[in-house]
Coordinates of C-alpha atoms in Angstrom, one line a residue:
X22 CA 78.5 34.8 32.0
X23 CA 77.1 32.6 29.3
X24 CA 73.1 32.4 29.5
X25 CA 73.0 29.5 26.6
X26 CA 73.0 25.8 27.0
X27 CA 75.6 23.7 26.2
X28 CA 75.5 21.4 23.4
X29 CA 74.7 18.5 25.6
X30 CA 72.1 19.9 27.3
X31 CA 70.5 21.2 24.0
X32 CA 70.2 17.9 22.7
X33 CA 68.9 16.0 25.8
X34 CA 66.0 19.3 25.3
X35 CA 65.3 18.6 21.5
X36 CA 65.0 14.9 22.2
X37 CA 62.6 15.6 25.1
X38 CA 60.5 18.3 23.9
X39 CA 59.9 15.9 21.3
X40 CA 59.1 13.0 23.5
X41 CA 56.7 15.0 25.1
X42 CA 55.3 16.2 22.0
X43 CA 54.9 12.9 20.6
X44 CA 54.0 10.8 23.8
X45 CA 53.6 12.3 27.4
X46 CA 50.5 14.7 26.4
X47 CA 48.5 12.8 23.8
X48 CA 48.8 10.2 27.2
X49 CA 47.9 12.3 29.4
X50 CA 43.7 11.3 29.5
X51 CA 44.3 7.7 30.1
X52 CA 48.5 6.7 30.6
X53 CA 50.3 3.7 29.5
X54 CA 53.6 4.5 32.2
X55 CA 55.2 1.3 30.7
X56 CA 54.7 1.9 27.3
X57 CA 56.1 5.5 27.9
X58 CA 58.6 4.3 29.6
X59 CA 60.3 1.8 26.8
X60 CA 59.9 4.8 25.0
X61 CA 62.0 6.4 26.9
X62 CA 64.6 4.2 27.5
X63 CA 65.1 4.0 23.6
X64 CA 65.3 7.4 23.1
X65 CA 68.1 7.4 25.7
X66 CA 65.9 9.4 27.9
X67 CA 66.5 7.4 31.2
X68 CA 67.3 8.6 34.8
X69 CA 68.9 12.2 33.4
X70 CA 69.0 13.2 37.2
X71 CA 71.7 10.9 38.5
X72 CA 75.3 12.2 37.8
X73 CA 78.0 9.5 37.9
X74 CA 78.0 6.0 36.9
X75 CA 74.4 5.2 37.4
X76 CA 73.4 7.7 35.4
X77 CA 73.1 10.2 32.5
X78 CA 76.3 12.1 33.7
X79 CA 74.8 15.2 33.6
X80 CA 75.1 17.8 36.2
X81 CA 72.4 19.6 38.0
X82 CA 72.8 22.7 35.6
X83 CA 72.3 20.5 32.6
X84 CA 69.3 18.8 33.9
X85 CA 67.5 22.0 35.5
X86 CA 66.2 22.8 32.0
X87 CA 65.0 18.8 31.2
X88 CA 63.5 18.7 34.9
X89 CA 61.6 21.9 33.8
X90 CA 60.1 20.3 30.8
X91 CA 59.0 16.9 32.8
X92 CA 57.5 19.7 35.2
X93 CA 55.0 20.4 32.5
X94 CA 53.4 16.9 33.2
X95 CA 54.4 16.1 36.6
X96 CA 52.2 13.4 37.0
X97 CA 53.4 11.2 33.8
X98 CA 56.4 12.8 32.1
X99 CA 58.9 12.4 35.4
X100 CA 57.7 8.5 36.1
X101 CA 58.0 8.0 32.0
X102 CA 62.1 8.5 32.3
X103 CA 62.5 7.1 35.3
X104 CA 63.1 10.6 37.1
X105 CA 59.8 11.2 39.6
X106 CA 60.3 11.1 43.4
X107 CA 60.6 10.0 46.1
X108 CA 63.0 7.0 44.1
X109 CA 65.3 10.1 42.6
X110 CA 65.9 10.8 46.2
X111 CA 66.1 7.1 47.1
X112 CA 68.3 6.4 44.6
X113 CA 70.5 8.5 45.2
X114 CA 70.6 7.7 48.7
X115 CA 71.6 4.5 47.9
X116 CA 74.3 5.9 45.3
X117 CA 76.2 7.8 47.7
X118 CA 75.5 6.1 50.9
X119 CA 74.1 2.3 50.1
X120 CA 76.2 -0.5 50.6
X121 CA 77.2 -2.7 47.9
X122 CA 74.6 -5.4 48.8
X123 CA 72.2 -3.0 49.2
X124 CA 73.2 -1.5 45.5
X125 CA 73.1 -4.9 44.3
X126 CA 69.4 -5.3 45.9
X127 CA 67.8 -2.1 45.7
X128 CA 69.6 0.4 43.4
X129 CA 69.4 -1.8 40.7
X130 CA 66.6 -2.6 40.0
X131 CA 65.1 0.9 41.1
X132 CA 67.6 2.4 37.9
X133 CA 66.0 -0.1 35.9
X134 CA 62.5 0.8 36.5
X135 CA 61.4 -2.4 37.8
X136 CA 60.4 -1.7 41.1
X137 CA 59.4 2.0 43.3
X138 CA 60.0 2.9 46.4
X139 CA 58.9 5.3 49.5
X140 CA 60.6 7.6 51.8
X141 CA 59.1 7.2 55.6
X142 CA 60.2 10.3 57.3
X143 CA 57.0 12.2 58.3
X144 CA 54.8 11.3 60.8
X145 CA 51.3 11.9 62.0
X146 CA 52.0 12.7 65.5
X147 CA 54.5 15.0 65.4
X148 CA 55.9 18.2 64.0
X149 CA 57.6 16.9 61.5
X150 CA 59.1 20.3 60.2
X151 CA 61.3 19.4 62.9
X152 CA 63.1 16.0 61.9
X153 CA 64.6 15.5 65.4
X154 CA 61.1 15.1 66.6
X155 CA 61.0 12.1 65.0
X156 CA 59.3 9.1 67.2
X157 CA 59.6 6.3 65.4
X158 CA 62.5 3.7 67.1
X159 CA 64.7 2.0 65.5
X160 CA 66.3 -0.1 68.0
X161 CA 69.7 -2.6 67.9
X162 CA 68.3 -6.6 69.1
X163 CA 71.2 -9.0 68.2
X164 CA 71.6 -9.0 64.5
X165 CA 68.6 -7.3 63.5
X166 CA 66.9 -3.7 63.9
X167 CA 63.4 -3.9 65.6
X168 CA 61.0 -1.1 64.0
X169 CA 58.0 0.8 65.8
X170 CA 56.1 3.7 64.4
X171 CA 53.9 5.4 62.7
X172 CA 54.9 7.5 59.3
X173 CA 52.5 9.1 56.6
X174 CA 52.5 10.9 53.6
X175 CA 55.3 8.0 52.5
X176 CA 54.8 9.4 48.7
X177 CA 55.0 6.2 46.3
X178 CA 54.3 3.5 48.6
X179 CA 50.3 3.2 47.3
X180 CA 52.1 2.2 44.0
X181 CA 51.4 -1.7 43.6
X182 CA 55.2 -1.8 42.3
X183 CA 56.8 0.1 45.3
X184 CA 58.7 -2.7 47.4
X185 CA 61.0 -1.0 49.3
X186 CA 60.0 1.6 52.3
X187 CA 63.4 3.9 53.5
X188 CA 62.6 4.4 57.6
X189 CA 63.7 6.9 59.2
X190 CA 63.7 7.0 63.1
X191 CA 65.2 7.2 66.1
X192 CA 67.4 4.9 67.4
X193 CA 69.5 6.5 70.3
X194 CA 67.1 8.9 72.3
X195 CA 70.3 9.7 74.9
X196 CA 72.7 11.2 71.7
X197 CA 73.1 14.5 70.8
X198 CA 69.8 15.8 69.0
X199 CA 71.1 15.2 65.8
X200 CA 72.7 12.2 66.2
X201 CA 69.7 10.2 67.4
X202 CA 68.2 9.2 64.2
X203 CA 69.3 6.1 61.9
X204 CA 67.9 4.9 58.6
X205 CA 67.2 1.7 57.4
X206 CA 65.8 -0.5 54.3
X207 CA 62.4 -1.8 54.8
X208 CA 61.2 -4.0 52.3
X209 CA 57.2 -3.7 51.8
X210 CA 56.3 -7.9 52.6
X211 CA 58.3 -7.7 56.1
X212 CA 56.0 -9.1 59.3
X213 CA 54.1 -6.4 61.0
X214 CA 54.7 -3.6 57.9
X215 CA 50.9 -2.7 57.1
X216 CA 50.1 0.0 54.7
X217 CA 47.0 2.0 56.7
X218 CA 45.3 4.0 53.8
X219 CA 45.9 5.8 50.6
X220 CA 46.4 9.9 51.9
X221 CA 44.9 12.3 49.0
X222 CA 46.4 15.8 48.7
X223 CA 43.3 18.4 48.2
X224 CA 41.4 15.6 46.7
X225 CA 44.3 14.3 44.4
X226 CA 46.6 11.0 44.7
X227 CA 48.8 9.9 42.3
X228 CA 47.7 6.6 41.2
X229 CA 50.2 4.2 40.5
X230 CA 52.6 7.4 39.5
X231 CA 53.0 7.8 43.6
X232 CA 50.2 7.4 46.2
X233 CA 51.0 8.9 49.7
X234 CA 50.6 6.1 51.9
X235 CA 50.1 5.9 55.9
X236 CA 52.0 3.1 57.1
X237 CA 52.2 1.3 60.2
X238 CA 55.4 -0.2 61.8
X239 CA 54.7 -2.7 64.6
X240 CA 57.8 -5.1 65.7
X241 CA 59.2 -5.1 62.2
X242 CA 62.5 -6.7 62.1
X243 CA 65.2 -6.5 59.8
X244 CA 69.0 -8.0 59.3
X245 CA 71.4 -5.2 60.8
X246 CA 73.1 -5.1 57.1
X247 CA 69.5 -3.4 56.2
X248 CA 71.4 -0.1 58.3
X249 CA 72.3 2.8 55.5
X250 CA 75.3 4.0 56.6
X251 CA 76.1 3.9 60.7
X252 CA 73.8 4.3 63.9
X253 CA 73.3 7.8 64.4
X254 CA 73.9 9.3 60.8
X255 CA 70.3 9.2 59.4
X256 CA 69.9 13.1 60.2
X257 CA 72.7 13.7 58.2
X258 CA 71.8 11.3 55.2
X259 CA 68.3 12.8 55.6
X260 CA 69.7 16.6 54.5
X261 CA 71.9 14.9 52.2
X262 CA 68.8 13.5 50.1
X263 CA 66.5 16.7 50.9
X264 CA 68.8 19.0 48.9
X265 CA 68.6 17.5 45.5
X266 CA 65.2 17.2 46.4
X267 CA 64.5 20.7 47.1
X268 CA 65.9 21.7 43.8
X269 CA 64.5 18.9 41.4
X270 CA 61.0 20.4 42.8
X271 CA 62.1 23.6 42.0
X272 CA 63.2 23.0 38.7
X273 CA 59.8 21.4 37.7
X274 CA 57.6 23.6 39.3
X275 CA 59.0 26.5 36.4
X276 CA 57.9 23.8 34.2
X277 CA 54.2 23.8 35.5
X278 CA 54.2 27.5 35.7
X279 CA 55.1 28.1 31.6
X280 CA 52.0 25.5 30.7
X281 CA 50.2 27.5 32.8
X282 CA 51.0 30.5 31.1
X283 CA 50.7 29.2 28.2
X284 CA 47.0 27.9 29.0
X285 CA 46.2 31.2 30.5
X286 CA 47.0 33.4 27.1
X287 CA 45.6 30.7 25.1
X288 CA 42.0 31.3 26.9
X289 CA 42.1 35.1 27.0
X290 CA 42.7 35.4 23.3
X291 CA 39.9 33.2 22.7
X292 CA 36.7 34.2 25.1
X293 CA 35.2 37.5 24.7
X294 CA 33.5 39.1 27.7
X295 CA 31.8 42.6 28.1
X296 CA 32.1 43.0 23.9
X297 CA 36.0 42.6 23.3
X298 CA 38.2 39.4 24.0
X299 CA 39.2 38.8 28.1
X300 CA 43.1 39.4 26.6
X301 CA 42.2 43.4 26.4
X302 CA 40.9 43.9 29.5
X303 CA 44.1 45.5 31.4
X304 CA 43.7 43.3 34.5
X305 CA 44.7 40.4 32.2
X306 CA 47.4 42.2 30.6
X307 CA 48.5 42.5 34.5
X308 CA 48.4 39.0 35.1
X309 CA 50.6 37.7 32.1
X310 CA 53.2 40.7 32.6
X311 CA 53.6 39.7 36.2
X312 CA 53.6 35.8 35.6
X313 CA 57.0 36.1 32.6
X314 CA 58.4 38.0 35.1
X315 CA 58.0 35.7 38.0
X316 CA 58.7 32.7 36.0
X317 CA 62.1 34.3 34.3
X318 CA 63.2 35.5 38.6
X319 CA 62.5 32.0 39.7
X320 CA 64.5 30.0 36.2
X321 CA 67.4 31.9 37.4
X322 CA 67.5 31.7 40.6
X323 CA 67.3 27.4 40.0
X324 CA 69.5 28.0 37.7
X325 CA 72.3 29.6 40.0
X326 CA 71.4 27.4 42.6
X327 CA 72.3 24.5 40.5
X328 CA 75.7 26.0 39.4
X329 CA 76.4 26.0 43.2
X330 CA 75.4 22.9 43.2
X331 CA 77.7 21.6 40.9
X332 CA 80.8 24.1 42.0
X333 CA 80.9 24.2 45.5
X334 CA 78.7 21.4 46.7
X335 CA 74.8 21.1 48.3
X336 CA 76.3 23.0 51.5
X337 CA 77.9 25.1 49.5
X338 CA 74.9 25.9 48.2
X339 CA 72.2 25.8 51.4
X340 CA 71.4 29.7 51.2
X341 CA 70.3 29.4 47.6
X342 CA 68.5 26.0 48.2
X343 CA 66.6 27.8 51.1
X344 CA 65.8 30.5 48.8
X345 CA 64.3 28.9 45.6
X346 CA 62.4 26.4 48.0
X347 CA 61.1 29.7 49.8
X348 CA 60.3 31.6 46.5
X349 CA 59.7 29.1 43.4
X350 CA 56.1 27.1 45.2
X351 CA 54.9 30.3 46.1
X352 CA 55.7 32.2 42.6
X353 CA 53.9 29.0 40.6
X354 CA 51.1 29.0 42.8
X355 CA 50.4 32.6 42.6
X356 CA 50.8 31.9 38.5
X357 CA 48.3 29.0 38.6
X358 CA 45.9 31.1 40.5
X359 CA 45.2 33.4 37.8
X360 CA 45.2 30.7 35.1
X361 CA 42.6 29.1 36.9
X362 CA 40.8 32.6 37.6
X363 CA 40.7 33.2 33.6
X364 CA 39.2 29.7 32.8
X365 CA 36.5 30.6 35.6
X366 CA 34.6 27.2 36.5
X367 CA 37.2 25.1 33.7
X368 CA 40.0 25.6 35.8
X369 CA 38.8 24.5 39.2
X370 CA 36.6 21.5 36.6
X371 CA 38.7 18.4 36.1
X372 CA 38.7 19.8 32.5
X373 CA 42.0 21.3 32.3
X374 CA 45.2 20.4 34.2
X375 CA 45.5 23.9 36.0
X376 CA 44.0 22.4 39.3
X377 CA 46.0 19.4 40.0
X378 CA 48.8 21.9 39.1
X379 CA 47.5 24.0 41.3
X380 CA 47.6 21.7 44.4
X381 CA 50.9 20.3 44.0
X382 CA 52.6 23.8 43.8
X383 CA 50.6 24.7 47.3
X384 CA 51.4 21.0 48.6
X385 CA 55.3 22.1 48.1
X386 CA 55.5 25.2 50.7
X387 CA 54.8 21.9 52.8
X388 CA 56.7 19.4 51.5
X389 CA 60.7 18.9 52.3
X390 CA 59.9 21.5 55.1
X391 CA 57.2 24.3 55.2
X392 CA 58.0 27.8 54.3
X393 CA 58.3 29.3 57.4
X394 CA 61.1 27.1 58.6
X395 CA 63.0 27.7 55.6
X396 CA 63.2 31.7 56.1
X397 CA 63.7 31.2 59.6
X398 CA 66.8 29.2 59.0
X399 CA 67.5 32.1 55.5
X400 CA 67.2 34.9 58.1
X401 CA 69.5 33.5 60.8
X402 CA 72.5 32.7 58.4
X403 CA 72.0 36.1 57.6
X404 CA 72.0 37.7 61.0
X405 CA 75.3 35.3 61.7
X406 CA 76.7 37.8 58.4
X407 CA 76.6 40.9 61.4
X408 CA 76.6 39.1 64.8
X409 CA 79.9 39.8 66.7

């Protein structure tokens, strides 16, 4: 068992760590995304997390620790090079399930960085956690789809560049459960598409990085070729995408917990309460003992998850997916909580980046399914391990 990285990955990290170095933080106060991102491009540091021909060829063990760096700026350092959700997820979609029109259309200029786009699976009326509760139809009228619903929390599609909105819905309420939903490409200027509202997440949005957006669907009508895949497979295609996913937010999440670390030992060392510096007092000591070791339990266990990955497939691979998305949000958060408690009113202030930090890695036990679904599902592939 070899703990190093390979040449190729070690590289990729000396280039970045660099890039970051050099442009993603001293951008941080007021961003220039498409400045950073020609930048980027030059430096060969473009759309790392696509394996095969569309992208950098790497596999998810190479870019766990360049998704970790990025992680350290969520906000700018992902959108800089071309890796920041929901278009990773969407562009991979398209990869592996995406016509060769729809390529043509919509991949391409999404691996190009021209345009964004937004994933439309959750919904305000439902319990979401569930996808099969999904209400939105989708329904068959000649040689287009017709499109009715309500989604939210459609993360990109408040950027003025996102143009293209994946639907998910349902589209034959008499199949099997999990054959009822279909997906299909809904581009943002279609007739009765109307973006609601900008949806904040504890008081942060995303700017033009993201946006969650609340978007209505009423009669919206689209050619049939607009279908991914066939009627009934958008379940499927939706676990599919949610995998990488899972992982990706994983694997940046370690990134935010180091700069939290490292924000948290730089303030103890230099404030000095009660007549000797915060880093003496033993509670402290505590807090950054507990935080390596979380952060070092959660590196590898992304890690090993992404070996899977890359050996034996995504459903190879659920258990371990389950896991880190179980264990990784919660560690970081628990991390971020004591770097904000050490800055006392700077880390809640807009001062330091610990509290947008903060809510994303609480926003996450939500996100690509809540906590408690996870272990439930964890638990019973367990139990299946002594059932006779």
């Amino acid at each position: 068992m070899d703990f190093a990285y390979d040449a190729v990955t070690e590289g990729y990290r000396q280039r970045l760590l660099a890039f970051m170095d050099e442009h993603v933080y001293p951008a941080e106060p007021a961003p220039d995304l498409a400045a950073l991102q020609r930048v980027a491009r030059e430096r060969g540091l473009w759309n790392l997390f696509l394996t095969g021909e569309h992208g950098a060829g790497l596999t998810n063990l190479q870019y766990a620790p360049l998704a970790e760096i990025m992680g350290r700026s969520p906000s700018l350092a992902p959108a800089a090079l071309n890796c920041a959700a929901p278009d990773t997820g969407n562009m991979e979609l398209l990869a592996g399930f995406g016509t060769p029109w729809q390529r043509d259309r919509w991949l391409r200029p999404l691996l190009d960085g021209r345009i964004r786009s937004a994933f439309c699976m959750t919904e305000p009326e439902v319990a979401s956690s569930d996808a099969t509760n999904i209400a939105t139809r989708i329904e068959r009228d000649g040689d287009q789809y017709r499109i009715n619903g309500r989604k939210w929390f459609a993360t990109g599609g408040m950027s003025p560049r996102c143009e293209i909105f994946v639907v998910m819905g349902r589209s034959d309420p008499d199949a099997p459960r999990h054959r009822q939903q279909s997906m299909v490409l809904v581009p943002r200027d279609t007739p009765g598409v109307t973006v609601v509202r900008g949806l904040h997440s504890f008081g942060y949005d995303d700017g033009d990085h993201g946006g969650h957006a609340e978007i209505e669907f009423a009669d919206v009508r689209v050619p049939a070729e607009h279908l991914i895949g066939g009627e009934g497979d958008g379940f499927a295609i939706a676990q599919a995408r949610l995998g990488p996913g899972r992982i990706h937010h994983c694997m940046r999440l370690i990134g935010m917990a180091e700069r939290a670390l490292e924000l948290l030992c730089r303030r103890v060392t230099a404030r000095v309460a009660f007549g000797r510096p915060l880093a003496e007092q033993g509670v402290v000591q505590d807090w950054i003992a507990e935080s390596r070791v979380r952060i070092e339990q959660a590196r590898l266990l992304v890690l090993k998850t992404a070996w899977l990955m890359d050996t034996v497939g995504n459903q190879g691979a659920h258990t371990e997916i389950q896991a880190i998305k179980i264990a990784v949000p919660s560690a970081v958060e628990w991390i971020l909580d004591k770097a904000i408690q050490a800055h006392g009113a700077a880390g809640v202030s807009q001062d330091t980046p610990l509290a947008g930090l903060w809510s994303r890695a609480r926003t996450i036990r939500i996100a690509d399914g809540p906590d408690e679904v996870h272990r439930r599902s964890l638990a019973r592939r367990e139990l299946r391990r002594f059932s006779p």
